[in-house]
Short mmCIF file of C-alpha atoms in Angstrom, two decimals:
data_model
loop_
_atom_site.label_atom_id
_atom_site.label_comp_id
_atom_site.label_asym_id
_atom_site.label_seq_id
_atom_site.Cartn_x
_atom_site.Cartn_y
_atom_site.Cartn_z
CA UNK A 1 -57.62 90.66 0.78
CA UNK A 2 -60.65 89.80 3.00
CA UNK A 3 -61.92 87.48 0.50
CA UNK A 4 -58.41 86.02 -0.11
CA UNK A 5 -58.28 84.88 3.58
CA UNK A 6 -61.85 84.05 4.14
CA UNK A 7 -61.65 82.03 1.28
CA UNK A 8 -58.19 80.17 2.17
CA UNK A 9 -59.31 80.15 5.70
CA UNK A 10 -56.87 82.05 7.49
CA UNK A 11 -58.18 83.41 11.00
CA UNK A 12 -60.65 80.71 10.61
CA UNK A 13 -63.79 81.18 8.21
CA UNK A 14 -65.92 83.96 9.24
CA UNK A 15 -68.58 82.05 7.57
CA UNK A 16 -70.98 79.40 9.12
CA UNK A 17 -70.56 76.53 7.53
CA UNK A 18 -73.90 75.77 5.41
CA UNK A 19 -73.79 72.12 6.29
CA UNK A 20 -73.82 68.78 4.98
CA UNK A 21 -76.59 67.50 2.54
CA UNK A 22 -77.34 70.96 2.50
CA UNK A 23 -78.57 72.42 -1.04
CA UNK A 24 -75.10 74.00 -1.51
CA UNK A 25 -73.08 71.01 -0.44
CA UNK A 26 -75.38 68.75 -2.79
CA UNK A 27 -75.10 71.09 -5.88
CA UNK A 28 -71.16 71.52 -5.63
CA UNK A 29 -70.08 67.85 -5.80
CA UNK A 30 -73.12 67.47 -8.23
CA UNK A 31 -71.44 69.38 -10.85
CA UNK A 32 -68.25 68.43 -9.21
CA UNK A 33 -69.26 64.90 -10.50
CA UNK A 34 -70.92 65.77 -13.54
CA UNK A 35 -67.57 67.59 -14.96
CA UNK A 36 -65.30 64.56 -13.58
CA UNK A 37 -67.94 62.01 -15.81
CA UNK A 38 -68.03 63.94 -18.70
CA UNK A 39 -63.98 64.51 -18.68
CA UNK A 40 -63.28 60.87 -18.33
CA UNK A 41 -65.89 59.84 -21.07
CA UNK A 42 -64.92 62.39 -23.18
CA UNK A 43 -60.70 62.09 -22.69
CA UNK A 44 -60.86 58.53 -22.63
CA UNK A 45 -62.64 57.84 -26.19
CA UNK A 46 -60.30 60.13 -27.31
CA UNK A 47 -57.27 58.45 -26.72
CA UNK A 48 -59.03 54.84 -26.64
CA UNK A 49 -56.83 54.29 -29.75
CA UNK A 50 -53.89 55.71 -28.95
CA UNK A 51 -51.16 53.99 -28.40
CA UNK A 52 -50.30 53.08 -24.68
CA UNK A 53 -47.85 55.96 -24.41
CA UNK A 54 -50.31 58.51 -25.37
CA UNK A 55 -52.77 57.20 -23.00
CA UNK A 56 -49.85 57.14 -19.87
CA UNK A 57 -49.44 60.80 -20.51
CA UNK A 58 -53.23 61.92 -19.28
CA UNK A 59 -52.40 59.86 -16.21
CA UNK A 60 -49.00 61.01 -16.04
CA UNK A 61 -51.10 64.98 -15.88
CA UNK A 62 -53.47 63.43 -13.46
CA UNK A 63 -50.95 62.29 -10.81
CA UNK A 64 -48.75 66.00 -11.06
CA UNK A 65 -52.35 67.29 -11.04
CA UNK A 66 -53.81 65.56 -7.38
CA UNK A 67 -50.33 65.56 -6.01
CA UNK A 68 -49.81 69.07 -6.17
CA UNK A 69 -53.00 69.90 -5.03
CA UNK A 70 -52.10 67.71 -2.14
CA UNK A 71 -49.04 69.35 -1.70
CA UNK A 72 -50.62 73.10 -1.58
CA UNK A 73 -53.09 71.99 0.98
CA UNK A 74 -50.47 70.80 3.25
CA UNK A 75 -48.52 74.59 1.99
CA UNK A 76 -51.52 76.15 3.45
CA UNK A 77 -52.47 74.10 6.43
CA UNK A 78 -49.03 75.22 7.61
CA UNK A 79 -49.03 78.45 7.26
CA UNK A 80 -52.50 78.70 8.61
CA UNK A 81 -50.64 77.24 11.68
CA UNK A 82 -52.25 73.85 11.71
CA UNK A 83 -50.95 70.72 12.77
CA UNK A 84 -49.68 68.84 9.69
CA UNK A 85 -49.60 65.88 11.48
CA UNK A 86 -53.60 65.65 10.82
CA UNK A 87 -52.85 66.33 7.13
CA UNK A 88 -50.63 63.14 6.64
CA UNK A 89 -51.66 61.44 3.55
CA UNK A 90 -53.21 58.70 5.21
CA UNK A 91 -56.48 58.48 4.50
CA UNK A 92 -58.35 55.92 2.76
CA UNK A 93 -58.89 58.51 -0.28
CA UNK A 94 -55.41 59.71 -0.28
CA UNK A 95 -54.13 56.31 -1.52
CA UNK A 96 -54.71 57.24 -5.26
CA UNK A 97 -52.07 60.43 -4.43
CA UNK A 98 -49.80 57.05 -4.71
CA UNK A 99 -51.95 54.92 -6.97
CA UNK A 100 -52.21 57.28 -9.51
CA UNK A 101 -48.06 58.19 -10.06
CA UNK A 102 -47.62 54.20 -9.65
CA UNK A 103 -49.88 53.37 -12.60
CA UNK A 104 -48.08 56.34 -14.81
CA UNK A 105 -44.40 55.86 -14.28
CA UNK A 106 -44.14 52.34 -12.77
CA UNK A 107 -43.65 49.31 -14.74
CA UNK A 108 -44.74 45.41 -15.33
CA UNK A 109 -47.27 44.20 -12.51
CA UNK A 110 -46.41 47.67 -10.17
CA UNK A 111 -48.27 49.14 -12.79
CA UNK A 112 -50.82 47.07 -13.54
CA UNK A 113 -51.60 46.41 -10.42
CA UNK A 114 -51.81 50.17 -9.71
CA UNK A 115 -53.68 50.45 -12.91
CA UNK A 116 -56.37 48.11 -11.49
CA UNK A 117 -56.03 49.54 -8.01
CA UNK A 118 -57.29 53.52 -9.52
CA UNK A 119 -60.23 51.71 -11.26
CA UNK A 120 -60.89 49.89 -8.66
CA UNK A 121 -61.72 52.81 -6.06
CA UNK A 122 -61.68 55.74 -7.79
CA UNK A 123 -65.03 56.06 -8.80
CA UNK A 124 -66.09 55.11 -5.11
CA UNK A 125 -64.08 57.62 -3.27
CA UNK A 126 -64.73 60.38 -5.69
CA UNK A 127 -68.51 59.89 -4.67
CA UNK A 128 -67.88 58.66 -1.03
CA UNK A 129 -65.56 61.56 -0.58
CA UNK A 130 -68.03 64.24 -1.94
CA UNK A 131 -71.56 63.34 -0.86
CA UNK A 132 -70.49 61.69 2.11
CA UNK A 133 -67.86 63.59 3.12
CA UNK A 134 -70.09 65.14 6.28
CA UNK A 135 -66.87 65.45 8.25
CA UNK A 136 -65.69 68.45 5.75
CA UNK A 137 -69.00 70.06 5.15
CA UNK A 138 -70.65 69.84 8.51
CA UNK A 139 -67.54 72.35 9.54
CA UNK A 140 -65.92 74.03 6.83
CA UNK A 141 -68.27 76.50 4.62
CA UNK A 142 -68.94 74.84 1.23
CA UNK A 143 -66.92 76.97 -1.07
CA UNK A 144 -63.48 77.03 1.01
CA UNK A 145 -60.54 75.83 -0.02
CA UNK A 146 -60.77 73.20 2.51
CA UNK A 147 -63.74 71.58 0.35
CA UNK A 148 -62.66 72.75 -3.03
CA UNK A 149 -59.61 71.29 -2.79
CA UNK A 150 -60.87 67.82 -1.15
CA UNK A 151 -63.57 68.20 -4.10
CA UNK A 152 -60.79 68.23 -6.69
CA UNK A 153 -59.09 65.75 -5.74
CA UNK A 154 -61.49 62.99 -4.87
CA UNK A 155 -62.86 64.36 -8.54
CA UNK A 156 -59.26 63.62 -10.07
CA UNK A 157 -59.50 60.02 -8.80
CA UNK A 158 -62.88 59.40 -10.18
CA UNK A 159 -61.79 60.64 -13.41
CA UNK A 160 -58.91 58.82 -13.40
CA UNK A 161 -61.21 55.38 -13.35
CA UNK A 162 -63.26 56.21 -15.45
CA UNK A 163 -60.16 57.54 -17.75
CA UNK A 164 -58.82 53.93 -17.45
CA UNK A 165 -61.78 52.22 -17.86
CA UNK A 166 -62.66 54.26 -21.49
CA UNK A 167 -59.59 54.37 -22.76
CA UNK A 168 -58.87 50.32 -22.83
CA UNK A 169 -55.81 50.75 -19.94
CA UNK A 170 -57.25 48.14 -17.65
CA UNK A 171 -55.32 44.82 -17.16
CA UNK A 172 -57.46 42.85 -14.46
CA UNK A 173 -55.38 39.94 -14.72
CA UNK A 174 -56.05 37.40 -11.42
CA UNK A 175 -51.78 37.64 -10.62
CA UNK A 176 -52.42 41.30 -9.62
CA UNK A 177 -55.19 40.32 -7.51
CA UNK A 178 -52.49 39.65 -4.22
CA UNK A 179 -50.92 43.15 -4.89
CA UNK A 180 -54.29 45.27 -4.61
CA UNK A 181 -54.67 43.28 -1.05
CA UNK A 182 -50.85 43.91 -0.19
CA UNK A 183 -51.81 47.74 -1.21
CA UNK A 184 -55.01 48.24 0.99
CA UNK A 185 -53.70 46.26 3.89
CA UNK A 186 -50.03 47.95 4.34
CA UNK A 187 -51.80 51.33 3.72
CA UNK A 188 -54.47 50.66 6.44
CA UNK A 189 -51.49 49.31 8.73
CA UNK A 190 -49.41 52.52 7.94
CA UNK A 191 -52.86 54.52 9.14
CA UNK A 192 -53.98 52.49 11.71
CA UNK A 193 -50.33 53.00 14.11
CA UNK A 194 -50.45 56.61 12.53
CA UNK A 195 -54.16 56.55 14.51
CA UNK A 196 -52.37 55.40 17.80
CA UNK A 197 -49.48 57.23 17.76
CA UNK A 198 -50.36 60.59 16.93
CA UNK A 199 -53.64 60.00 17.77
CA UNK A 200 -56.24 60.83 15.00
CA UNK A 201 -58.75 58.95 12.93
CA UNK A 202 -57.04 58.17 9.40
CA UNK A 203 -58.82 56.03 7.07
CA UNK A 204 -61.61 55.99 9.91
CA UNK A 205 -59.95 53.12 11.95
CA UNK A 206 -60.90 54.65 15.16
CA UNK A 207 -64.80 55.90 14.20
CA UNK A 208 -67.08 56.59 11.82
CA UNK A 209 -66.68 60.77 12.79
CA UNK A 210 -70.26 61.77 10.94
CA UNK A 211 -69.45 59.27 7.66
CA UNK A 212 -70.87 56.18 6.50
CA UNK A 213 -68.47 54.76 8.27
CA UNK A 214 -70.79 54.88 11.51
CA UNK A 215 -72.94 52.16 10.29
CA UNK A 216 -70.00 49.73 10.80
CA UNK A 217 -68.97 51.96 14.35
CA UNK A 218 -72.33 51.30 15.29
CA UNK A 219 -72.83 47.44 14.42
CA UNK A 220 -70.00 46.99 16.83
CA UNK A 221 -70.62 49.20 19.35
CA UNK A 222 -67.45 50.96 19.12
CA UNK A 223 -65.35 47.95 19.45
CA UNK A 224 -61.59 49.19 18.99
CA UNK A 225 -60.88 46.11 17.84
CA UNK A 226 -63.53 44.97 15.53
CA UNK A 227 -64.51 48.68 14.42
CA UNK A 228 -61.13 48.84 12.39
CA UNK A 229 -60.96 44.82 11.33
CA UNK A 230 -64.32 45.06 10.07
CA UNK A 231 -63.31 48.48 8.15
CA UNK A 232 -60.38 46.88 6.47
CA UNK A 233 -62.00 43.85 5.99
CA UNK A 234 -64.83 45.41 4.11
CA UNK A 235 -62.53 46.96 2.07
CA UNK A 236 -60.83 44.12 1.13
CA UNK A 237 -64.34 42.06 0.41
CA UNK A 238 -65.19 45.00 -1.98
CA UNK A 239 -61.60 44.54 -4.17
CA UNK A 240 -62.12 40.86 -4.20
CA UNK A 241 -66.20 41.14 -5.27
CA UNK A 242 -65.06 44.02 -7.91
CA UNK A 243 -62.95 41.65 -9.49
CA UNK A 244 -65.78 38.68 -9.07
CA UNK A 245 -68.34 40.81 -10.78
CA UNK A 246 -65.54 41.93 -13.57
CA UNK A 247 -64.89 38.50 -14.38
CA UNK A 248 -68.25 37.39 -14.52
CA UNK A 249 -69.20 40.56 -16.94
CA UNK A 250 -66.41 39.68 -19.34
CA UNK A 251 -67.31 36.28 -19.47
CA UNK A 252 -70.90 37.23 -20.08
CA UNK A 253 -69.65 39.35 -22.94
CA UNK A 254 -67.05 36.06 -24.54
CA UNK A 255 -70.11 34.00 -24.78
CA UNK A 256 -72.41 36.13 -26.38
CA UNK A 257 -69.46 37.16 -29.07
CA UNK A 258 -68.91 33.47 -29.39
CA UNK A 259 -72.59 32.74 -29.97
CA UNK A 260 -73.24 35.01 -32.22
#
């Protein structure tokens, strides 16, 4: 029973957290990472030639699979007596809980767009949320379910890019391009009054709070304007320079099929 609440965190953890870049933080989202490569490769060549409906069905797992996790940490958070108006799915990583279901049941554009949006920033907030994630592991002891369960999840988003990616689900056309900006920028607006009203630091539009995030705190001194434009501005420079580089890359490819 001890170990049941130490590990879930009730009564607060008894254990000292062992902190962030430390050896244990580093080797948990290491294999954390390995696994969530090696599942992607490995699931998507499977079903690479599948037909669509096959391949909709992993995601269609995926999204029950980081939604529910979502939903028992928000289970637990209340009955540890916390205030679930810090758990709001608001942060920047919590957009695939959304992404993810949108790309497996929606249709048309919705769905590619959503498509392109999970392979788009999965990979980067399943790393970004691990090894950077100095907010979690600078408090909470590495193996709690506070960082197991943030570990899963931002692992279920990676995998479901790379999952995309291998199995041949990606669309990229330039129509879709608008939506992935509508996405990030009504998400970040949602956040950003959430931040304000409540207040609290979703999608870190109010500081960096020990994440690489503090670089861009930092170049503007804080600014409470700027901080958060130059967050969500960054993020929207990275969608369009993903799909700049993707473009480029599958051009690269068409001419050397064509010249050979």
């Amino acid at each position: 029973m001890n170990v049941f609440k130490e590990f879930f965190g009730f009564g607060g953890y008894a254990r000292p957290a062992e902190g962030y870049m430390s050896w244990q933080h580093l080797t948990f989202v290491s294999l954390l990472m390995l696994a969530m490569i090696a599942a992607g490769i490995v699931i998507g060549v499977k079903f690479r030639h599948r037909d669509e409906k096959a391949k909709m069905r992993v995601l269609a797992v995926t999204a029950i699979l980081i939604d529910g996790l979502e939903l028992i940490k928000i289970l637990i958070t209340s009955l540890r007596g916390g205030n679930l108006l810090f758990v709001l799915p608001l942060f920047l990583c919590s957009i695939p809980l959304f992404a993810i279901p949108m790309a497996a049941f929606c249709k048309g554009r919705l769905k590619e767009a959503s498509l392109d949006f999970v392979f788009i920033f999965g990979l980067l907030l399943a790393f970004a949320g691990t090894y950077g994630a100095g907010q979690n592991y600078a408090v909470y002891p590495v193996l709690s379910f506070d960082n197991v369960v943030s570990g899963l999840t931002h692992a279920l988003s990676g995998f479901a890019s790379l999952y995309i990616a291998v199995s041949g689900l990606i669309s990229m056309k330039k129509r879709n391009i608008g939506i992935s900006f509508l996405i990030m920028t009504v998400f970040s607006a949602l956040a950003y009054v959430a931040d304000i009203l409540i207040p609290y630091n979703y999608m870190f539009l109010i500081r960096g709070d020990g994440t690489p995030y503090d670089i861009f705190y930092n170049l503007v001194g804080g600014n409470p304007v700027l901080y958060p434009l130059l967050v969500v501005s960054m993020l929207l420079v990275y969608i369009a320079a993903f799909y700049l580089v993707f473009y480029a890359i599958r051009k690269k490819k068409a001419t050397r099929c064509v010249s050979s």
